[in-house]
Structure formats: structure tokens, C-alpha cells
């Protein structure tokens, strides 16, 4: 029985084992079905891959066909520059993207380049912001330092004898002892201020370290017959050499302008006025005194540093004293110089536009300043003062009291005055005369020299006279006194002027006042403002080259003494608009609002 029970238990266990085996078999069958499904999916995937490969092969065949068609097209038609560039650019790009790995590399490189460019721009913006912040901080610090420093500079100038604080006007005129027309403007302006505002002090920034203040004032009295009522304070500058043209054989305009900034900074450190007036044309000093010195700034422009006429000469490749032949003969150099001039003209306009008030000396200068500066305020045409009162005392006679018929020129010895044209024209005129007739005529060149460069110019002119064989008929008069100048003008028949685009021409007005028959250059101030008809009659003659000057001299000397006298009288009557009284009135009208503003700011 026990044995049977064991057998029965074994049977039961066997049945359980068989059931387990059957379950395992069922699981295996399910697994096999899953594997079969996976195999079917894999087969479908392989079919898809095979299809993609077939499609890729078809694409490659299409690209190959396009290349063949492109080759046949290029063979059938002459290649052009565009077709060549297209084939060079497009075919490699198409071939580069035929592999998926290369597409990924191309996209990755593009993305990296975009990230690099973004980082560069971000860095550049940060640098610009930091630069602006540094400049702002430095400007604020320098302004504060200059203001603190100025409180201890020349304290006696800032107060009257009664101890009251008074405005100070500073005139920037590095060559105040030169004795030219610009210097007359300076001294008459100072005299007008002293008349109207006795308590206002004037300071002159000058580089004439070889003379003392009293010597400079004495020369002004001798040369211009101007005596100032009260003392003028001079601030002597030691860096004037930086604005001399001889220091910059190339890029002269830029060099002199940068030099003027250095000279202006020296002046600003020496003394800070309440009103700053540039009377010599150094426009790049104006922002210094406006932003660092906090001055009211204005200027009197005799001649723009650069003009549209200069741009035209370079553009047309015309040889001139400021456009050398080797530049005018080269298209490349002319193009480079033209772009340099345009860039400089832009900077010149930016600097000049900072002025609170602008005064110009002629219609010609007004037109150029309006075009270059586009000043926000009103620009005033203020003809420079001419000493007509003294020259009009010369009695006009039909016959000049002189053994020779003199042709006198009054101008500083500078390259732009073109004394060489005067000598060439006189030589051409003398060639038409016999040996006996030549002794009747004489050319007298009167002027002053500012520096060694001007002295060298005079020596060159003397050598030119020797070369042309007219040295005995030409006389040089340097740095003459005012009385001698009047005598030379009184004994001359013709007053000669040859500067191209002279801004105004004070010397021309003085020659007309003295009673000479004026022969001036047909440009600039003489053409537009001075040698113009008055009372419907001529006031002089105009010319522009050797032939026209020579012909005009023939015409003048062929006139009768009576005909010449009529022209001389009419010219003298026309110059009343160029008197010192007219200049003083106009100058005070411009400067008065600036002084009033300073006084109101002090009292408030």
C-alpha cells in the first residue's frame, strides 16, 4: 500500500512535470513567434535600406547626368566669366553634399562659424562700450583738472582793480607779430572790445617767443597805426613749430591740424578764458576749449583750411603749389589724395561746427564754410578792417611823382601768394618793350617773412629774377615801416595781386585806397567783393595767368593819365564798406551776446 501510494505520488509529480514542460513548450512557441516577427521587421527594414540605396544611386546618376549636360552646354557655347564662376562654385558644392557624413560636417562648420561670429560681435560691442566709458571718465577728469588748474592761473587778469570778477577773452593767434592782414583783424578786434567793455581783459596766445609783449604792441602801432588803450596779456607758446608747414613735407594739412591740437592743448593748460576766439583758422582747437575748457567759442575765418576748389583741382589733376606735378600726373596718386582730402574735409567740418558763432571775411569764404561746416548758428560776413583812413590821405594826381612807373605788390612772402606769377608776368610784359622802354618800369615786392621758410622763398624769387634777366628792374622791400609803405604806394601806378582764391584781400583794398590801379587775380574775394563795378564804373582789372596779366599791364599803361585817375577815384570811393569802423560795429554785434551770457552766468 505504501508502495502504491509512492507510485501514485510519483505519477502526480510526473503529471506536474509534464504540465511544466507543456508550459515551457508554449512559451517557446510564443518566443519563436516573436523572433519570427522580429525577423519579418528586419527584412522590411532591409528592404527600406535597399530602397534608400536605390534612390541614392538614382540621385547620383541624376547628378552625373547634370554634370554631363553642363559639360555639353559649356562645349556648345563660349564660356563667359559668369558661366565659369557658376561651374566652379556650384559643381563642387553639389558633390560635397552627396555623402551624409560630409553634410553633417558642413552643417557643423557653419554652426561653429556662426558661434564664432556671434562671439566676435559680442566682444566688439563690449570693447566699444568700455572704450566709451573710459573716454567719458577721462574727459570728465581732464575737464575737472583743467578747471581747478585755471583758478590759479593769472589771477590778476580775472579781476578788475576794484576786485570784481571780470570776463576774459582769449585770442588764439600764434603769429600775432607777423604784420599781415590777419594781424590787423586781431588788433582792431581787441581795440573794439577795450572801447566797449573797459573792464573786460584780453589775452593773446602767441608763439612769438623772440619778442616781448611791449615789442609786439609797438610793432602793431608802427605797422597798422593801431594803439591799444589798455594792457594786453600775452601767453607765449613754445610748440609753435608743430603748426609750421615746413615740418610736414607730406600730408601737410593733417600734420598742421594735429600740430594745432598740441599747440591748443598747451594754450589751454596755460590759461582758460571765458570766451575763446580763433583768429587764425585753427579750427581743431575749438573742441578743446569748448569741451575741456567750457568756454564760449567763436572764430573769425580768413581762409578755410580746405575748400571745394582744392578738391576740384585734385580731381581734375591740375598742377598747383599745393598739388605737385608728380601727383597731378598720376591717376592713382590723385585718387588717393582726393580721398584723403574728402576725409580731412569731413573732420574739419566736425570741428568747425562746434562754434557758438562764426565770422567770415568774404562772400567766397562764406560759401565754403556753409558747405563744409554747416554751422548750426548764424554765419556772419564781416569784411576785415582796412586802414583806409591813412591811405586815403594820399593826394590823387594825374601824374605820379616818380621817375619810374612802379608796379607795387603788397603781400606776405608765402607760397600761396604766388609771387612767382608776378615775376613771370612782369618778365612777359617787359619782353614786348625795347631796351630803352624797360628802364621806365619797376616791380616792387613789399612784404614780411614769418620764418626761415619764407626767407628761403624770397631767395628763390631773387634767383628767378636773375634767371629771367630782370633783376635790375625788380626790388624787394621786407618788413617796411608803415610810413615807408605809404610812400611806396603813393609813388606806384599799378597795385599787383596774384593769389588764387584769396579769401578776401586786404592788400587789394589798401592799394585801392592809396590810389593805385589795381590788377588782381580773377577769383575769391577780389572777384566777388572788391574789384567790382561801383557807380556802374570799373574799379580795377582782373587776370588769372601770365598772358592775361601781361595783357592787363599793357592795357593799364596804354590808358591816358586822366583815364587812370577816373578809375582810381572810383575805386577809392568804393572802399568805404571796408573801414575799421564797419568792422568794429559788426564784430561787437557778434561778440556781445557771448559776453552778456558770461556776465549773467556770473551774477546768477
PDB file of N, CA and C in Angstrom, residues 316-407:
ATOM      1  N   UNK A 316      40.544 117.189 -60.939  1.00  0.00           N
ATOM      2  CA  UNK A 316      40.842 117.467 -62.348  1.00  0.00           C
ATOM      3  C   UNK A 316      42.319 117.303 -62.693  1.00  0.00           C
ATOM      4  N   UNK A 317      43.122 116.951 -61.656  1.00  0.00           N
ATOM      5  CA  UNK A 317      44.559 116.699 -61.816  1.00  0.00           C
ATOM      6  C   UNK A 317      45.261 117.931 -62.384  1.00  0.00           C
ATOM      7  N   UNK A 318      44.969 119.086 -61.739  1.00  0.00           N
ATOM      8  CA  UNK A 318      45.577 120.350 -62.126  1.00  0.00           C
ATOM      9  C   UNK A 318      46.775 120.639 -61.241  1.00  0.00           C
ATOM     10  N   UNK A 319      47.900 120.924 -61.828  1.00  0.00           N
ATOM     11  CA  UNK A 319      49.112 121.215 -61.053  1.00  0.00           C
ATOM     12  C   UNK A 319      48.995 122.580 -60.389  1.00  0.00           C
ATOM     13  N   UNK A 320      49.398 122.659 -59.112  1.00  0.00           N
ATOM     14  CA  UNK A 320      49.364 123.909 -58.350  1.00  0.00           C
ATOM     15  C   UNK A 320      50.405 123.829 -57.248  1.00  0.00           C
ATOM     16  N   UNK A 321      50.552 124.920 -56.490  1.00  0.00           N
ATOM     17  CA  UNK A 321      51.571 124.933 -55.432  1.00  0.00           C
ATOM     18  C   UNK A 321      51.279 123.898 -54.357  1.00  0.00           C
ATOM     19  N   UNK A 322      50.001 123.540 -54.198  1.00  0.00           N
ATOM     20  CA  UNK A 322      49.637 122.522 -53.213  1.00  0.00           C
ATOM     21  C   UNK A 322      49.215 121.206 -53.867  1.00  0.00           C
ATOM     22  N   UNK A 323      49.541 121.050 -55.140  1.00  0.00           N
ATOM     23  CA  UNK A 323      49.273 119.795 -55.861  1.00  0.00           C
ATOM     24  C   UNK A 323      50.431 119.554 -56.823  1.00  0.00           C
ATOM     25  N   UNK A 324      51.465 118.882 -56.313  1.00  0.00           N
ATOM     26  CA  UNK A 324      52.709 118.697 -57.059  1.00  0.00           C
ATOM     27  C   UNK A 324      52.472 117.987 -58.386  1.00  0.00           C
ATOM     28  N   UNK A 325      53.380 118.211 -59.316  1.00  0.00           N
ATOM     29  CA  UNK A 325      53.234 117.656 -60.664  1.00  0.00           C
ATOM     30  C   UNK A 325      53.241 116.138 -60.665  1.00  0.00           C
ATOM     31  N   UNK A 326      54.063 115.514 -59.812  1.00  0.00           N
ATOM     32  CA  UNK A 326      54.129 114.056 -59.810  1.00  0.00           C
ATOM     33  C   UNK A 326      52.827 113.439 -59.302  1.00  0.00           C
ATOM     34  N   UNK A 327      52.034 114.201 -58.555  1.00  0.00           N
ATOM     35  CA  UNK A 327      50.722 113.723 -58.113  1.00  0.00           C
ATOM     36  C   UNK A 327      49.673 113.976 -59.196  1.00  0.00           C
ATOM     37  N   UNK A 328      49.676 115.187 -59.760  1.00  0.00           N
ATOM     38  CA  UNK A 328      48.677 115.515 -60.783  1.00  0.00           C
ATOM     39  C   UNK A 328      48.834 114.662 -62.036  1.00  0.00           C
ATOM     40  N   UNK A 329      50.036 114.150 -62.295  1.00  0.00           N
ATOM     41  CA  UNK A 329      50.275 113.329 -63.486  1.00  0.00           C
ATOM     42  C   UNK A 329      49.961 111.855 -63.261  1.00  0.00           C
ATOM     43  N   UNK A 330      49.641 111.486 -62.032  1.00  0.00           N
ATOM     44  CA  UNK A 330      49.349 110.086 -61.702  1.00  0.00           C
ATOM     45  C   UNK A 330      47.881 109.946 -61.313  1.00  0.00           C
ATOM     46  N   UNK A 331      47.165 109.074 -62.012  1.00  0.00           N
ATOM     47  CA  UNK A 331      45.762 108.844 -61.698  1.00  0.00           C
ATOM     48  C   UNK A 331      45.600 108.213 -60.310  1.00  0.00           C
ATOM     49  N   UNK A 332      46.481 107.253 -59.989  1.00  0.00           N
ATOM     50  CA  UNK A 332      46.398 106.568 -58.694  1.00  0.00           C
ATOM     51  C   UNK A 332      46.650 107.531 -57.542  1.00  0.00           C
ATOM     52  N   UNK A 333      47.738 108.316 -57.640  1.00  0.00           N
ATOM     53  CA  UNK A 333      48.063 109.248 -56.558  1.00  0.00           C
ATOM     54  C   UNK A 333      47.004 110.336 -56.420  1.00  0.00           C
ATOM     55  N   UNK A 334      46.446 110.773 -57.545  1.00  0.00           N
ATOM     56  CA  UNK A 334      45.381 111.785 -57.497  1.00  0.00           C
ATOM     57  C   UNK A 334      44.144 111.228 -56.803  1.00  0.00           C
ATOM     58  N   UNK A 335      43.829 109.955 -57.076  1.00  0.00           N
ATOM     59  CA  UNK A 335      42.671 109.332 -56.425  1.00  0.00           C
ATOM     60  C   UNK A 335      42.889 109.215 -54.921  1.00  0.00           C
ATOM     61  N   UNK A 336      44.101 108.770 -54.536  1.00  0.00           N
ATOM     62  CA  UNK A 336      44.413 108.643 -53.110  1.00  0.00           C
ATOM     63  C   UNK A 336      44.350 110.005 -52.423  1.00  0.00           C
ATOM     64  N   UNK A 337      44.911 111.027 -53.053  1.00  0.00           N
ATOM     65  CA  UNK A 337      44.905 112.363 -52.450  1.00  0.00           C
ATOM     66  C   UNK A 337      43.491 112.921 -52.357  1.00  0.00           C
ATOM     67  N   UNK A 338      42.662 112.624 -53.344  1.00  0.00           N
ATOM     68  CA  UNK A 338      41.283 113.099 -53.321  1.00  0.00           C
ATOM     69  C   UNK A 338      40.519 112.489 -52.145  1.00  0.00           C
ATOM     70  N   UNK A 339      40.696 111.194 -51.899  1.00  0.00           N
ATOM     71  CA  UNK A 339      40.030 110.552 -50.776  1.00  0.00           C
ATOM     72  C   UNK A 339      40.554 111.102 -49.445  1.00  0.00           C
ATOM     73  N   UNK A 340      41.861 111.363 -49.401  1.00  0.00           N
ATOM     74  CA  UNK A 340      42.462 111.974 -48.203  1.00  0.00           C
ATOM     75  C   UNK A 340      41.861 113.357 -47.945  1.00  0.00           C
ATOM     76  N   UNK A 341      41.713 114.154 -48.994  1.00  0.00           N
ATOM     77  CA  UNK A 341      41.110 115.480 -48.853  1.00  0.00           C
ATOM     78  C   UNK A 341      39.657 115.378 -48.378  1.00  0.00           C
ATOM     79  N   UNK A 342      38.900 114.428 -48.914  1.00  0.00           N
ATOM     80  CA  UNK A 342      37.500 114.286 -48.517  1.00  0.00           C
ATOM     81  C   UNK A 342      37.385 113.903 -47.044  1.00  0.00           C
ATOM     82  N   UNK A 343      38.232 112.985 -46.596  1.00  0.00           N
ATOM     83  CA  UNK A 343      38.209 112.592 -45.190  1.00  0.00           C
ATOM     84  C   UNK A 343      38.588 113.765 -44.293  1.00  0.00           C
ATOM     85  N   UNK A 344      39.600 114.530 -44.714  1.00  0.00           N
ATOM     86  CA  UNK A 344      40.025 115.680 -43.920  1.00  0.00           C
ATOM     87  C   UNK A 344      38.924 116.745 -43.892  1.00  0.00           C
ATOM     88  N   UNK A 345      38.259 116.962 -45.021  1.00  0.00           N
ATOM     89  CA  UNK A 345      37.186 117.960 -45.074  1.00  0.00           C
ATOM     90  C   UNK A 345      36.059 117.597 -44.113  1.00  0.00           C
ATOM     91  N   UNK A 346      35.775 116.295 -43.980  1.00  0.00           N
ATOM     92  CA  UNK A 346      34.731 115.865 -43.038  1.00  0.00           C
ATOM     93  C   UNK A 346      35.132 116.188 -41.601  1.00  0.00           C
ATOM     94  N   UNK A 347      36.367 115.853 -41.225  1.00  0.00           N
ATOM     95  CA  UNK A 347      36.838 116.131 -39.867  1.00  0.00           C
ATOM     96  C   UNK A 347      36.891 117.637 -39.609  1.00  0.00           C
ATOM     97  N   UNK A 348      37.302 118.384 -40.604  1.00  0.00           N
ATOM     98  CA  UNK A 348      37.357 119.847 -40.487  1.00  0.00           C
ATOM     99  C   UNK A 348      35.963 120.419 -40.218  1.00  0.00           C
ATOM    100  N   UNK A 349      34.966 119.868 -40.893  1.00  0.00           N
ATOM    101  CA  UNK A 349      33.601 120.314 -40.675  1.00  0.00           C
ATOM    102  C   UNK A 349      33.088 119.967 -39.295  1.00  0.00           C
ATOM    103  N   UNK A 350      33.426 118.770 -38.804  1.00  0.00           N
ATOM    104  CA  UNK A 350      33.008 118.349 -37.464  1.00  0.00           C
ATOM    105  C   UNK A 350      33.569 119.299 -36.406  1.00  0.00           C
ATOM    106  N   UNK A 351      34.856 119.677 -36.560  1.00  0.00           N
ATOM    107  CA  UNK A 351      35.490 120.578 -35.587  1.00  0.00           C
ATOM    108  C   UNK A 351      34.891 121.983 -35.656  1.00  0.00           C
ATOM    109  N   UNK A 352      34.743 122.512 -36.862  1.00  0.00           N
ATOM    110  CA  UNK A 352      34.247 123.880 -37.006  1.00  0.00           C
ATOM    111  C   UNK A 352      32.807 124.058 -36.579  1.00  0.00           C
ATOM    112  N   UNK A 353      32.035 122.990 -36.681  1.00  0.00           N
ATOM    113  CA  UNK A 353      30.619 123.081 -36.322  1.00  0.00           C
ATOM    114  C   UNK A 353      30.400 123.272 -34.832  1.00  0.00           C
ATOM    115  N   UNK A 354      31.438 123.104 -34.024  1.00  0.00           N
ATOM    116  CA  UNK A 354      31.300 123.273 -32.569  1.00  0.00           C
ATOM    117  C   UNK A 354      31.194 124.730 -32.151  1.00  0.00           C
ATOM    118  N   UNK A 355      31.411 125.667 -33.066  1.00  0.00           N
ATOM    119  CA  UNK A 355      31.428 127.098 -32.716  1.00  0.00           C
ATOM    120  C   UNK A 355      30.050 127.595 -32.290  1.00  0.00           C
ATOM    121  N   UNK A 356      30.047 128.503 -31.316  1.00  0.00           N
ATOM    122  CA  UNK A 356      28.813 129.187 -30.944  1.00  0.00           C
ATOM    123  C   UNK A 356      28.504 130.314 -31.929  1.00  0.00           C
ATOM    124  N   UNK A 357      29.544 130.885 -32.526  1.00  0.00           N
ATOM    125  CA  UNK A 357      29.354 131.950 -33.512  1.00  0.00           C
ATOM    126  C   UNK A 357      30.498 131.883 -34.522  1.00  0.00           C
ATOM    127  N   UNK A 358      30.168 132.155 -35.776  1.00  0.00           N
ATOM    128  CA  UNK A 358      31.162 132.085 -36.853  1.00  0.00           C
ATOM    129  C   UNK A 358      31.157 133.396 -37.618  1.00  0.00           C
ATOM    130  N   UNK A 359      32.362 133.949 -37.810  1.00  0.00           N
ATOM    131  CA  UNK A 359      32.530 135.147 -38.638  1.00  0.00           C
ATOM    132  C   UNK A 359      33.456 134.806 -39.803  1.00  0.00           C
ATOM    133  N   UNK A 360      33.099 135.254 -40.989  1.00  0.00           N
ATOM    134  CA  UNK A 360      33.934 135.035 -42.173  1.00  0.00           C
ATOM    135  C   UNK A 360      34.212 136.371 -42.837  1.00  0.00           C
ATOM    136  N   UNK A 361      35.272 136.393 -43.628  1.00  0.00           N
ATOM    137  CA  UNK A 361      35.734 137.681 -44.130  1.00  0.00           C
ATOM    138  C   UNK A 361      35.281 138.022 -45.537  1.00  0.00           C
ATOM    139  N   UNK A 362      34.546 137.134 -46.206  1.00  0.00           N
ATOM    140  CA  UNK A 362      34.144 137.447 -47.578  1.00  0.00           C
ATOM    141  C   UNK A 362      33.014 136.539 -48.024  1.00  0.00           C
ATOM    142  N   UNK A 363      32.430 136.882 -49.142  1.00  0.00           N
ATOM    143  CA  UNK A 363      31.380 136.052 -49.730  1.00  0.00           C
ATOM    144  C   UNK A 363      31.929 134.693 -50.133  1.00  0.00           C
ATOM    145  N   UNK A 364      33.146 134.682 -50.658  1.00  0.00           N
ATOM    146  CA  UNK A 364      33.766 133.421 -51.083  1.00  0.00           C
ATOM    147  C   UNK A 364      33.955 132.486 -49.885  1.00  0.00           C
ATOM    148  N   UNK A 365      34.493 133.000 -48.793  1.00  0.00           N
ATOM    149  CA  UNK A 365      34.706 132.187 -47.592  1.00  0.00           C
ATOM    150  C   UNK A 365      33.379 131.728 -47.007  1.00  0.00           C
ATOM    151  N   UNK A 366      32.381 132.594 -47.031  1.00  0.00           N
ATOM    152  CA  UNK A 366      31.056 132.244 -46.509  1.00  0.00           C
ATOM    153  C   UNK A 366      30.504 131.009 -47.222  1.00  0.00           C
ATOM    154  N   UNK A 367      30.599 130.984 -48.539  1.00  0.00           N
ATOM    155  CA  UNK A 367      30.072 129.855 -49.304  1.00  0.00           C
ATOM    156  C   UNK A 367      30.748 128.544 -48.935  1.00  0.00           C
ATOM    157  N   UNK A 368      32.065 128.572 -48.769  1.00  0.00           N
ATOM    158  CA  UNK A 368      32.801 127.343 -48.452  1.00  0.00           C
ATOM    159  C   UNK A 368      32.544 126.886 -47.014  1.00  0.00           C
ATOM    160  N   UNK A 369      32.478 127.818 -46.082  1.00  0.00           N
ATOM    161  CA  UNK A 369      32.230 127.444 -44.693  1.00  0.00           C
ATOM    162  C   UNK A 369      30.821 126.870 -44.529  1.00  0.00           C
ATOM    163  N   UNK A 370      29.846 127.460 -45.200  1.00  0.00           N
ATOM    164  CA  UNK A 370      28.490 126.916 -45.139  1.00  0.00           C
ATOM    165  C   UNK A 370      28.437 125.495 -45.687  1.00  0.00           C
ATOM    166  N   UNK A 371      29.211 125.241 -46.716  1.00  0.00           N
ATOM    167  CA  UNK A 371      29.204 123.915 -47.335  1.00  0.00           C
ATOM    168  C   UNK A 371      29.978 122.892 -46.509  1.00  0.00           C
ATOM    169  N   UNK A 372      31.100 123.305 -45.912  1.00  0.00           N
ATOM    170  CA  UNK A 372      31.959 122.372 -45.190  1.00  0.00           C
ATOM    171  C   UNK A 372      31.514 122.177 -43.745  1.00  0.00           C
ATOM    172  N   UNK A 373      31.179 123.253 -43.066  1.00  0.00           N
ATOM    173  CA  UNK A 373      30.854 123.181 -41.638  1.00  0.00           C
ATOM    174  C   UNK A 373      29.370 122.954 -41.388  1.00  0.00           C
ATOM    175  N   UNK A 374      28.527 123.565 -42.218  1.00  0.00           N
ATOM    176  CA  UNK A 374      27.091 123.559 -41.980  1.00  0.00           C
ATOM    177  C   UNK A 374      26.801 123.964 -40.532  1.00  0.00           C
ATOM    178  N   UNK A 375      27.283 125.145 -40.127  1.00  0.00           N
ATOM    179  CA  UNK A 375      27.153 125.559 -38.719  1.00  0.00           C
ATOM    180  C   UNK A 375      25.703 125.697 -38.295  1.00  0.00           C
ATOM    181  N   UNK A 376      25.454 125.329 -37.038  1.00  0.00           N
ATOM    182  CA  UNK A 376      24.085 125.391 -36.519  1.00  0.00           C
ATOM    183  C   UNK A 376      23.644 126.833 -36.285  1.00  0.00           C
ATOM    184  N   UNK A 377      24.578 127.698 -35.875  1.00  0.00           N
ATOM    185  CA  UNK A 377      24.251 129.102 -35.650  1.00  0.00           C
ATOM    186  C   UNK A 377      24.377 129.918 -36.926  1.00  0.00           C
ATOM    187  N   UNK A 378      24.168 131.220 -36.796  1.00  0.00           N
ATOM    188  CA  UNK A 378      24.237 132.097 -37.956  1.00  0.00           C
ATOM    189  C   UNK A 378      25.692 132.422 -38.276  1.00  0.00           C
ATOM    190  N   UNK A 379      26.022 132.412 -39.548  1.00  0.00           N
ATOM    191  CA  UNK A 379      27.364 132.769 -40.007  1.00  0.00           C
ATOM    192  C   UNK A 379      27.330 134.209 -40.522  1.00  0.00           C
ATOM    193  N   UNK A 380      28.247 135.018 -40.023  1.00  0.00           N
ATOM    194  CA  UNK A 380      28.252 136.447 -40.332  1.00  0.00           C
ATOM    195  C   UNK A 380      29.375 136.780 -41.321  1.00  0.00           C
ATOM    196  N   UNK A 381      29.039 137.496 -42.375  1.00  0.00           N
ATOM    197  CA  UNK A 381      30.064 138.022 -43.279  1.00  0.00           C
ATOM    198  C   UNK A 381      30.527 139.354 -42.700  1.00  0.00           C
ATOM    199  N   UNK A 382      31.782 139.391 -42.305  1.00  0.00           N
ATOM    200  CA  UNK A 382      32.345 140.583 -41.669  1.00  0.00           C
ATOM    201  C   UNK A 382      33.645 140.934 -42.382  1.00  0.00           C
ATOM    202  N   UNK A 383      33.565 141.896 -43.288  1.00  0.00           N
ATOM    203  CA  UNK A 383      34.753 142.283 -44.042  1.00  0.00           C
ATOM    204  C   UNK A 383      35.852 142.737 -43.091  1.00  0.00           C
ATOM    205  N   UNK A 384      37.078 142.313 -43.319  1.00  0.00           N
ATOM    206  CA  UNK A 384      38.167 142.681 -42.410  1.00  0.00           C
ATOM    207  C   UNK A 384      38.442 144.177 -42.437  1.00  0.00           C
ATOM    208  N   UNK A 385      38.965 144.713 -41.345  1.00  0.00           N
ATOM    209  CA  UNK A 385      39.234 146.156 -41.277  1.00  0.00           C
ATOM    210  C   UNK A 385      40.422 146.544 -42.150  1.00  0.00           C
ATOM    211  N   UNK A 386      40.274 147.610 -42.839  1.00  0.00           N
ATOM    212  CA  UNK A 386      41.350 148.133 -43.681  1.00  0.00           C
ATOM    213  C   UNK A 386      41.647 149.570 -43.260  1.00  0.00           C
ATOM    214  N   UNK A 387      42.909 149.890 -43.218  1.00  0.00           N
ATOM    215  CA  UNK A 387      43.299 151.225 -42.759  1.00  0.00           C
ATOM    216  C   UNK A 387      43.102 152.231 -43.889  1.00  0.00           C
ATOM    217  N   UNK A 388      41.866 152.422 -44.253  1.00  0.00           N
ATOM    218  CA  UNK A 388      41.571 153.320 -45.362  1.00  0.00           C
ATOM    219  C   UNK A 388      41.765 154.789 -44.989  1.00  0.00           C
ATOM    220  N   UNK A 389      41.639 155.087 -43.696  1.00  0.00           N
ATOM    221  CA  UNK A 389      41.738 156.495 -43.291  1.00  0.00           C
ATOM    222  C   UNK A 389      43.125 157.062 -43.569  1.00  0.00           C
ATOM    223  N   UNK A 390      44.161 156.289 -43.320  1.00  0.00           N
ATOM    224  CA  UNK A 390      45.517 156.770 -43.555  1.00  0.00           C
ATOM    225  C   UNK A 390      45.857 156.795 -45.038  1.00  0.00           C
ATOM    226  N   UNK A 391      45.454 155.768 -45.765  1.00  0.00           N
ATOM    227  CA  UNK A 391      45.807 155.696 -47.186  1.00  0.00           C
ATOM    228  C   UNK A 391      45.015 156.700 -48.025  1.00  0.00           C
ATOM    229  N   UNK A 392      43.810 157.035 -47.579  1.00  0.00           N
ATOM    230  CA  UNK A 392      43.023 157.999 -48.338  1.00  0.00           C
ATOM    231  C   UNK A 392      43.551 159.425 -48.196  1.00  0.00           C
ATOM    232  N   UNK A 393      44.503 159.622 -47.296  1.00  0.00           N
ATOM    233  CA  UNK A 393      45.123 160.933 -47.172  1.00  0.00           C
ATOM    234  C   UNK A 393      46.095 161.215 -48.316  1.00  0.00           C
ATOM    235  N   UNK A 394      46.473 160.175 -49.036  1.00  0.00           N
ATOM    236  CA  UNK A 394      47.370 160.350 -50.184  1.00  0.00           C
ATOM    237  C   UNK A 394      46.620 161.113 -51.280  1.00  0.00           C
ATOM    238  N   UNK A 395      47.194 162.217 -51.700  1.00  0.00           N
ATOM    239  CA  UNK A 395      46.534 163.051 -52.707  1.00  0.00           C
ATOM    240  C   UNK A 395      46.645 162.398 -54.079  1.00  0.00           C
ATOM    241  N   UNK A 396      45.509 162.350 -54.796  1.00  0.00           N
ATOM    242  CA  UNK A 396      45.484 161.728 -56.117  1.00  0.00           C
ATOM    243  C   UNK A 396      45.816 162.768 -57.185  1.00  0.00           C
ATOM    244  N   UNK A 397      46.880 162.512 -57.911  1.00  0.00           N
ATOM    245  CA  UNK A 397      47.283 163.374 -59.024  1.00  0.00           C
ATOM    246  C   UNK A 397      47.192 162.585 -60.328  1.00  0.00           C
ATOM    247  N   UNK A 398      47.068 163.329 -61.398  1.00  0.00           N
ATOM    248  CA  UNK A 398      47.072 162.652 -62.697  1.00  0.00           C
ATOM    249  C   UNK A 398      48.427 162.012 -62.957  1.00  0.00           C
ATOM    250  N   UNK A 399      49.471 162.747 -62.681  1.00  0.00           N
ATOM    251  CA  UNK A 399      50.816 162.243 -62.902  1.00  0.00           C
ATOM    252  C   UNK A 399      51.438 161.809 -61.580  1.00  0.00           C
ATOM    253  N   UNK A 400      51.951 160.596 -61.561  1.00  0.00           N
ATOM    254  CA  UNK A 400      52.600 160.072 -60.365  1.00  0.00           C
ATOM    255  C   UNK A 400      53.980 160.702 -60.230  1.00  0.00           C
ATOM    256  N   UNK A 401      54.270 161.141 -59.024  1.00  0.00           N
ATOM    257  CA  UNK A 401      55.556 161.792 -58.779  1.00  0.00           C
ATOM    258  C   UNK A 401      56.642 160.732 -58.558  1.00  0.00           C
ATOM    259  N   UNK A 402      57.116 160.167 -59.687  1.00  0.00           N
ATOM    260  CA  UNK A 402      58.154 159.137 -59.612  1.00  0.00           C
ATOM    261  C   UNK A 402      58.873 159.071 -60.959  1.00  0.00           C
ATOM    262  N   UNK A 403      60.200 158.861 -60.948  1.00  0.00           N
ATOM    263  CA  UNK A 403      60.942 158.783 -62.220  1.00  0.00           C
ATOM    264  C   UNK A 403      60.619 157.516 -63.004  1.00  0.00           C
ATOM    265  N   UNK A 404      60.087 156.498 -62.324  1.00  0.00           N
ATOM    266  CA  UNK A 404      59.712 155.250 -62.995  1.00  0.00           C
ATOM    267  C   UNK A 404      58.233 154.973 -62.764  1.00  0.00           C
ATOM    268  N   UNK A 405      57.661 154.166 -63.629  1.00  0.00           N
ATOM    269  CA  UNK A 405      56.269 153.748 -63.490  1.00  0.00           C
ATOM    270  C   UNK A 405      56.273 152.441 -62.698  1.00  0.00           C
ATOM    271  N   UNK A 406      56.010 152.576 -61.401  1.00  0.00           N
ATOM    272  CA  UNK A 406      56.167 151.434 -60.497  1.00  0.00           C
ATOM    273  C   UNK A 406      54.925 150.550 -60.474  1.00  0.00           C
ATOM    274  N   UNK A 407      55.188 149.240 -60.353  1.00  0.00           N
ATOM    275  CA  UNK A 407      54.144 148.226 -60.111  1.00  0.00           C
ATOM    276  C   UNK A 407      54.443 147.658 -58.735  1.00  0.00           C
TER     277      UNK A 407
END
